CSV table of C-alpha atoms and ligand atoms in Angstrom, one decimal:
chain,number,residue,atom,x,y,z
L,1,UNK,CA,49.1,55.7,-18.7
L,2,UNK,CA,51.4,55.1,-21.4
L,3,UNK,CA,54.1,57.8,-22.2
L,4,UNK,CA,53.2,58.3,-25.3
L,5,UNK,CA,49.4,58.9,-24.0
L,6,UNK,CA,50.8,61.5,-21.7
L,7,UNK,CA,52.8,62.9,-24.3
L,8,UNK,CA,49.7,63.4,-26.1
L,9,UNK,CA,48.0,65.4,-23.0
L,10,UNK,CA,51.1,67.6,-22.3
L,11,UNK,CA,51.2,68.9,-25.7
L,12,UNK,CA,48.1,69.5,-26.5
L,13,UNK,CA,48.4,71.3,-22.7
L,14,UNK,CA,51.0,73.1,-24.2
L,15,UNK,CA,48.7,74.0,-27.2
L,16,UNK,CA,45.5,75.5,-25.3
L,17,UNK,CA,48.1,77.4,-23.2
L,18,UNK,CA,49.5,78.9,-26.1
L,19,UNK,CA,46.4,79.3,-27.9
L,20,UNK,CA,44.9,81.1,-24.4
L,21,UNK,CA,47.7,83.8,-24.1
L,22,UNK,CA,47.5,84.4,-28.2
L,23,UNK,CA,51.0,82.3,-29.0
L,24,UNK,CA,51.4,79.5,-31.0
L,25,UNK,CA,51.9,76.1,-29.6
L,26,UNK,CA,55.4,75.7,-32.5
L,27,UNK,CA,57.3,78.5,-30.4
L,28,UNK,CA,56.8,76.5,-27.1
L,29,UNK,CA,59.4,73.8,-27.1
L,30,UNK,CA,58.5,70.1,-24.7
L,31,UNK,CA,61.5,69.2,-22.7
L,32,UNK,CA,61.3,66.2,-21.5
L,33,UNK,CA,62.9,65.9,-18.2
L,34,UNK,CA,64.5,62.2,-18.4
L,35,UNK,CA,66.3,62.2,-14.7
L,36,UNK,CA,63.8,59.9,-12.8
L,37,UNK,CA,63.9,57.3,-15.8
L,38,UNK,CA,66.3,55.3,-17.9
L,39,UNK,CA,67.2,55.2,-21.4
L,40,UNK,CA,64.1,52.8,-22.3
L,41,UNK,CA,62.1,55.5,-21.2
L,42,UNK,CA,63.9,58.3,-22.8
L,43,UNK,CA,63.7,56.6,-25.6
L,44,UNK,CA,60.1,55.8,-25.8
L,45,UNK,CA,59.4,59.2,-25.3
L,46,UNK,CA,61.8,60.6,-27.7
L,47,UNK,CA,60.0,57.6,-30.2
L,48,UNK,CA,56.8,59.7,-28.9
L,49,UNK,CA,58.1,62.5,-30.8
L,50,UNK,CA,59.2,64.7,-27.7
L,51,UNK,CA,63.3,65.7,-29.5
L,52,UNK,CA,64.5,67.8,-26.7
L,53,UNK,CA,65.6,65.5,-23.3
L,54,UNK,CA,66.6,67.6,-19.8
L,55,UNK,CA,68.6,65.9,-17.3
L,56,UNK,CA,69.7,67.6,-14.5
L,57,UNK,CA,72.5,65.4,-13.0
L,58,UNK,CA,76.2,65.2,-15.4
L,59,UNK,CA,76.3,61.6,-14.6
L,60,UNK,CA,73.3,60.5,-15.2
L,61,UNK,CA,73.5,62.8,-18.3
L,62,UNK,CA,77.0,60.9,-19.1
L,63,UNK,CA,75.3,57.7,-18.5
L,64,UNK,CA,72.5,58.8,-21.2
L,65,UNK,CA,74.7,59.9,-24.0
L,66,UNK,CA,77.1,57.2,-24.0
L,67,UNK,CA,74.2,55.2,-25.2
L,68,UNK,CA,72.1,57.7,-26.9
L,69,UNK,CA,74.5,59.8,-28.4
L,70,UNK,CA,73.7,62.9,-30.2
L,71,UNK,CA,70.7,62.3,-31.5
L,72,UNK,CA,68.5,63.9,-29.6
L,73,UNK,CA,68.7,67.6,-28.4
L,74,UNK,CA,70.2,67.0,-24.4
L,75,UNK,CA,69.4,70.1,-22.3
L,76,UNK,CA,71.2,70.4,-18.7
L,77,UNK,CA,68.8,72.1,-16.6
L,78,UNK,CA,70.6,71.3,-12.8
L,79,UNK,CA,72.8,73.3,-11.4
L,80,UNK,CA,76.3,72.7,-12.5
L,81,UNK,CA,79.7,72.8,-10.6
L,82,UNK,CA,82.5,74.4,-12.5
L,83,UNK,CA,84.2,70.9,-12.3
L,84,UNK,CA,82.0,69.0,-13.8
L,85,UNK,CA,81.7,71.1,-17.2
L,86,UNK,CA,84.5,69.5,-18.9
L,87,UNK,CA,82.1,66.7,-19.3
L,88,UNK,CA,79.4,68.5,-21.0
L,89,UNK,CA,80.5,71.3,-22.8
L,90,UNK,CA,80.3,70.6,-26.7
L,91,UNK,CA,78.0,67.3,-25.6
L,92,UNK,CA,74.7,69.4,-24.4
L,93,UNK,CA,73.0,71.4,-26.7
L,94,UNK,CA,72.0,73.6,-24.3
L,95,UNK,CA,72.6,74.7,-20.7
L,96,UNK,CA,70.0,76.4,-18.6
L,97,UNK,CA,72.0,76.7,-15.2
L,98,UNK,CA,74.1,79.2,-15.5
L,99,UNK,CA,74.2,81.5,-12.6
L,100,UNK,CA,77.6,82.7,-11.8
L,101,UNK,CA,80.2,84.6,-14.3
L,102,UNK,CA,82.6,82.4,-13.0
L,103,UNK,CA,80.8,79.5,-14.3
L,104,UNK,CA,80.4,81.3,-17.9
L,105,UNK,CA,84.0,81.3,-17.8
L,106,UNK,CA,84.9,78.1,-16.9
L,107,UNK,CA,82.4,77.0,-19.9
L,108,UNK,CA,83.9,79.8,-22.1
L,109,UNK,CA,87.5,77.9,-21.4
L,110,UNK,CA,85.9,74.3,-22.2
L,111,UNK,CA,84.7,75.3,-25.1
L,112,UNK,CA,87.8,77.2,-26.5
L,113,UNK,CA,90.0,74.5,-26.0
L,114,UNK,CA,87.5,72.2,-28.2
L,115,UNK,CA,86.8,74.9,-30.7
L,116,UNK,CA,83.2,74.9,-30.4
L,117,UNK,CA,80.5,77.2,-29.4
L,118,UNK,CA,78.3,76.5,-26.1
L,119,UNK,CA,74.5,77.7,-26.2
L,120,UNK,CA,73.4,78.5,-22.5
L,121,UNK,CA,70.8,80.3,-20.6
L,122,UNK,CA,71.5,82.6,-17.5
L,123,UNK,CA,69.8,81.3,-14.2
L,124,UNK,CA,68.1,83.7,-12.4
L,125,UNK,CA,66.0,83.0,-8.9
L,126,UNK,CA,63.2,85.4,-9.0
L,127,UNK,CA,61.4,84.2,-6.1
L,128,UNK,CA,64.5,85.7,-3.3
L,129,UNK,CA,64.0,81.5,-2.6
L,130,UNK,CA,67.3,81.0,-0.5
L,131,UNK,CA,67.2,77.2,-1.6
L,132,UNK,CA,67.5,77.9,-5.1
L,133,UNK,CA,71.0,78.5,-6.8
L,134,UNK,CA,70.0,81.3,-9.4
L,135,UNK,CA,71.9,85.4,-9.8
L,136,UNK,CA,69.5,88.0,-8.0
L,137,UNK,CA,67.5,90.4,-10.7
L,138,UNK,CA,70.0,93.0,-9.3
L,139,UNK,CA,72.8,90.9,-10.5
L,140,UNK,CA,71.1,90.7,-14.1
L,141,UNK,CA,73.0,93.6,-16.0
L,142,UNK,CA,76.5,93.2,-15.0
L,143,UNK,CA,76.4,89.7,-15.1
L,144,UNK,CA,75.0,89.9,-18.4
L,145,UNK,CA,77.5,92.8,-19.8
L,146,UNK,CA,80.3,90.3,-18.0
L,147,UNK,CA,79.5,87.4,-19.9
L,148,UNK,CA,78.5,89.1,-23.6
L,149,UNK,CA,82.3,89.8,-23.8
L,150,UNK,CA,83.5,85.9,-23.2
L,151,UNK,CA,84.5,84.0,-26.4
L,152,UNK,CA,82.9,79.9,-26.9
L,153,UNK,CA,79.8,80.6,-24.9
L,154,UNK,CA,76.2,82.0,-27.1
L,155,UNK,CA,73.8,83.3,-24.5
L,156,UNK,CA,70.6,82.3,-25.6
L,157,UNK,CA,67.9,83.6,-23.2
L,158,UNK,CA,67.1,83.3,-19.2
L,159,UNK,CA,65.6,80.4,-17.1
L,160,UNK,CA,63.9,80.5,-13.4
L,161,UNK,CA,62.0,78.2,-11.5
L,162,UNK,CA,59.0,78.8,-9.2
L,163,UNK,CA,58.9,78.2,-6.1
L,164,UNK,CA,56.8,74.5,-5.5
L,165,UNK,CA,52.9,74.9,-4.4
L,166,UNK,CA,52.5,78.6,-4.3
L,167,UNK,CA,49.9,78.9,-6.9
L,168,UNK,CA,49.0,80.5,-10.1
L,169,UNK,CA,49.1,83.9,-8.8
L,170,UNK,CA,52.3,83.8,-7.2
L,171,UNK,CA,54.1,81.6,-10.5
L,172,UNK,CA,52.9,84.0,-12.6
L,173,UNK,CA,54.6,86.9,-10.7
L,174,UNK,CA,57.4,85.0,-11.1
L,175,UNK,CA,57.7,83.8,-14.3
L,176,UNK,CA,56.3,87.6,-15.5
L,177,UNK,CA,59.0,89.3,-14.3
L,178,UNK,CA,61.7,87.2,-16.1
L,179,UNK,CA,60.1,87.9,-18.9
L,180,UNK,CA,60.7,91.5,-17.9
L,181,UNK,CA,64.2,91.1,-16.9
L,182,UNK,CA,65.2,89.5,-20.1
L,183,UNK,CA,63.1,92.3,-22.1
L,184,UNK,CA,65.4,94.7,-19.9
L,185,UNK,CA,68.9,92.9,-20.9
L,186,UNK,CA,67.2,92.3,-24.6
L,187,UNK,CA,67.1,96.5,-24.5
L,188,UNK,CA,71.0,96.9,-23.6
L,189,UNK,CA,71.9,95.0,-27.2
L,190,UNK,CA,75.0,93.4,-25.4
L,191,UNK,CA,77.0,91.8,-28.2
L,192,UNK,CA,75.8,88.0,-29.1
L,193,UNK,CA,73.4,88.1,-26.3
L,194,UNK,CA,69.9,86.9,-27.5
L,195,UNK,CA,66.7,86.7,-25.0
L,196,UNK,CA,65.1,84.5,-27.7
L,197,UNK,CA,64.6,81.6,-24.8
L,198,UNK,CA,62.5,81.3,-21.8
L,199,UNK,CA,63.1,78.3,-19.9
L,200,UNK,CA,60.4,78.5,-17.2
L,201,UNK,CA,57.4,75.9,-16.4
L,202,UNK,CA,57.7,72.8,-14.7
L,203,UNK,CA,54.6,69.8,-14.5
L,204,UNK,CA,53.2,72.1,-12.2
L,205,UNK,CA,53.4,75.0,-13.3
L,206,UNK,CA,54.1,75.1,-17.4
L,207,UNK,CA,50.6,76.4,-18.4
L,208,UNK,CA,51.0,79.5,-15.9
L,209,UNK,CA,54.7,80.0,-17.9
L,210,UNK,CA,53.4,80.1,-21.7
L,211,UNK,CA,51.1,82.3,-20.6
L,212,UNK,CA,54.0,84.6,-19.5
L,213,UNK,CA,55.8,83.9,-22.7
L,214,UNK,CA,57.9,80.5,-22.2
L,215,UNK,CA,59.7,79.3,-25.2
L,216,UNK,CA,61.0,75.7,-23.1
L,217,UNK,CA,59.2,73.8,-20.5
L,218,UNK,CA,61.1,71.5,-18.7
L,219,UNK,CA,58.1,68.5,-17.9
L,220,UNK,CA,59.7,65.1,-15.9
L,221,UNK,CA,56.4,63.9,-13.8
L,222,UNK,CA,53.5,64.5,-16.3
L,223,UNK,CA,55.0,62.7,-18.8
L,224,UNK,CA,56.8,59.7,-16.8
L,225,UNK,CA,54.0,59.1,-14.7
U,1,LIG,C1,63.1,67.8,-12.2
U,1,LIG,C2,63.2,69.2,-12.8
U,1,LIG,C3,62.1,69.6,-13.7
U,1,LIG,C4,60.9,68.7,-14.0
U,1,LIG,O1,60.1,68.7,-12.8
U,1,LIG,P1,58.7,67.9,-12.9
U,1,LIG,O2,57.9,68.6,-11.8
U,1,LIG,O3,58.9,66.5,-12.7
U,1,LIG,O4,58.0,68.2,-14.2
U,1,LIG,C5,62.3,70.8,-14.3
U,1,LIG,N1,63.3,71.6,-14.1
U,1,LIG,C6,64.3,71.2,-13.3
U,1,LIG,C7,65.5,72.2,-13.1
U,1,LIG,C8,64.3,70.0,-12.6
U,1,LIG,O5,65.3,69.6,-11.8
């Protein structure tokens, strides 16, 4: 198959998903996870029409943008050591894998010193999963009220990941109760925090996530196949 073929098929997967739970396919956003390929590939599929590109490695990321540049929308969805975000801050549009507010602040920092403004998502692991980085749902409203009062970083929304082969039943628990965790935080009206995004759904799993209201899927194997 040809990416741009299974471009095709994921969105208009993305469409009848939407469609089903009474959304429209324009507030679910592809993101095409890039990190298995290289930039021939991430730029076919970005040629494909697919704007957003996820890559869940800095230096792979580095490797990206030093020859694609800013041109399309670069989404860091891995989790991130506080040393490595010096190199991202200000590059990536968007970071997903936020999970500690120690992190937040070592962003917040970057992102003063270069006078800009860093969009990211709060990482939360829903699932009690001990392999996956992510704050506990406990966590959510101090770490939320912690972070709405640093300076450089724009909390955008909330991101999770299911657990791999546990079904529909089980992902949709999942990815239902961030979507009531971030309607929870939404309520609390912290200053400059928006729960506009939901970064859930993976090639597995993104139809069970825009039915629970995702606004990003993060897609690597269905489209790179
Ligand atoms: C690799 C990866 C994806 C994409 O996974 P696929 O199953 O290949 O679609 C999504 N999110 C994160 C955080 C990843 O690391």
């Amino acid at each position: 198959m040809s990416i741009a073929s299974n471009v095709e098929t994921t969105q208009n997967r993305i469409a009848k998903a939407a469609l089903s739970a009474g959304r429209k396919p324009e507030d679910v956003t592809l993101v095409a996870v890039t990190k298995t390929v290289g930039v021939p590939q991430a730029q076919e599929v970005y040629s494909a029409g697919v704007h957003h590109l996820g890559e869940n490695r800095v230096q792979v990321f580095l490797d990206k943008y030093a020859e694609m540049g800013d041109v399309p929308h670069w989404h860091l969805i891995g989790h991130l050591q506080t040393n490595k975000v010096k190199y991202i801050v200000g590059k990536v549009g968007l970071i997903h894998s936020v999970d500690t507010l120690h992190l937040a602040e070592e962003i917040s920092k970057k992102a003063l010193s270069l006078g800009v403004c860093q969009n990211i998502l709060m990482q939360f692991n829903i699932s009690g999963e001990e392999s996956k980085s992510g704050a506990t749902a406990d966590e959510a409203k101090r770490l939320l009220e912690a972070v709405s009062e640093l300076k450089g970083v724009s909390v955008q929304g909330l991101m999770t990941m299911a657990p791999i082969g546990v079904g529909t039943d089980e992902n949709r628990r999942i990815f239902a109760a961030l979507k009531t965790l971030s309607e929870k935080i939404d309520a609390e009206k912290f200053a400059g925090v928006s729960m506009k995004q939901l970064s859930m759904g993976m090639s597995g799993d993104f139809e069970d996530a825009i039915k629970e209201g995702a606004t990003l899927v993060r897609v690597g194997t269905a489209l790179f196949k």
